Amino acid sequence: MKRIFRKNQIIITVLAVMIAVAGYLNYSGRL
């Protein structure tokens, strides 16, 4: 159970970073 949770946590973190980068690029594009 812990292993799966840790794996999911990494996936969620990666997705969050990708969304943050995409939002940053979109914001920079408007400027």
XYZ file of C-alpha atoms in Angstrom:
31
model
C 0.000 0.000 0.000
C 2.795 2.415 0.884
C 4.594 1.642 -2.377
C 1.514 2.443 -4.463
C 0.907 5.661 -2.515
C 4.493 6.763 -3.045
C 4.257 6.015 -6.777
C 0.993 7.953 -7.036
C 2.531 10.847 -5.094
C 5.392 11.062 -7.611
C 2.949 10.977 -10.548
C 0.788 13.691 -8.954
C 3.881 15.826 -8.296
C 5.027 15.462 -11.914
C 1.565 16.390 -13.202
C 1.434 19.414 -10.876
C 4.841 20.586 -12.127
C 3.783 20.137 -15.760
C 0.594 22.145 -15.148
C 2.583 24.875 -13.375
C 5.076 25.078 -16.260
C 2.269 25.141 -18.843
C 0.499 27.922 -16.935
C 3.761 29.877 -16.619
C 4.465 29.571 -20.353
C 0.883 30.614 -21.147
C 1.201 33.641 -18.843
C 4.587 34.580 -20.354
C 3.113 34.247 -23.847
C 0.487 36.895 -23.026
C 3.161 39.354 -21.947
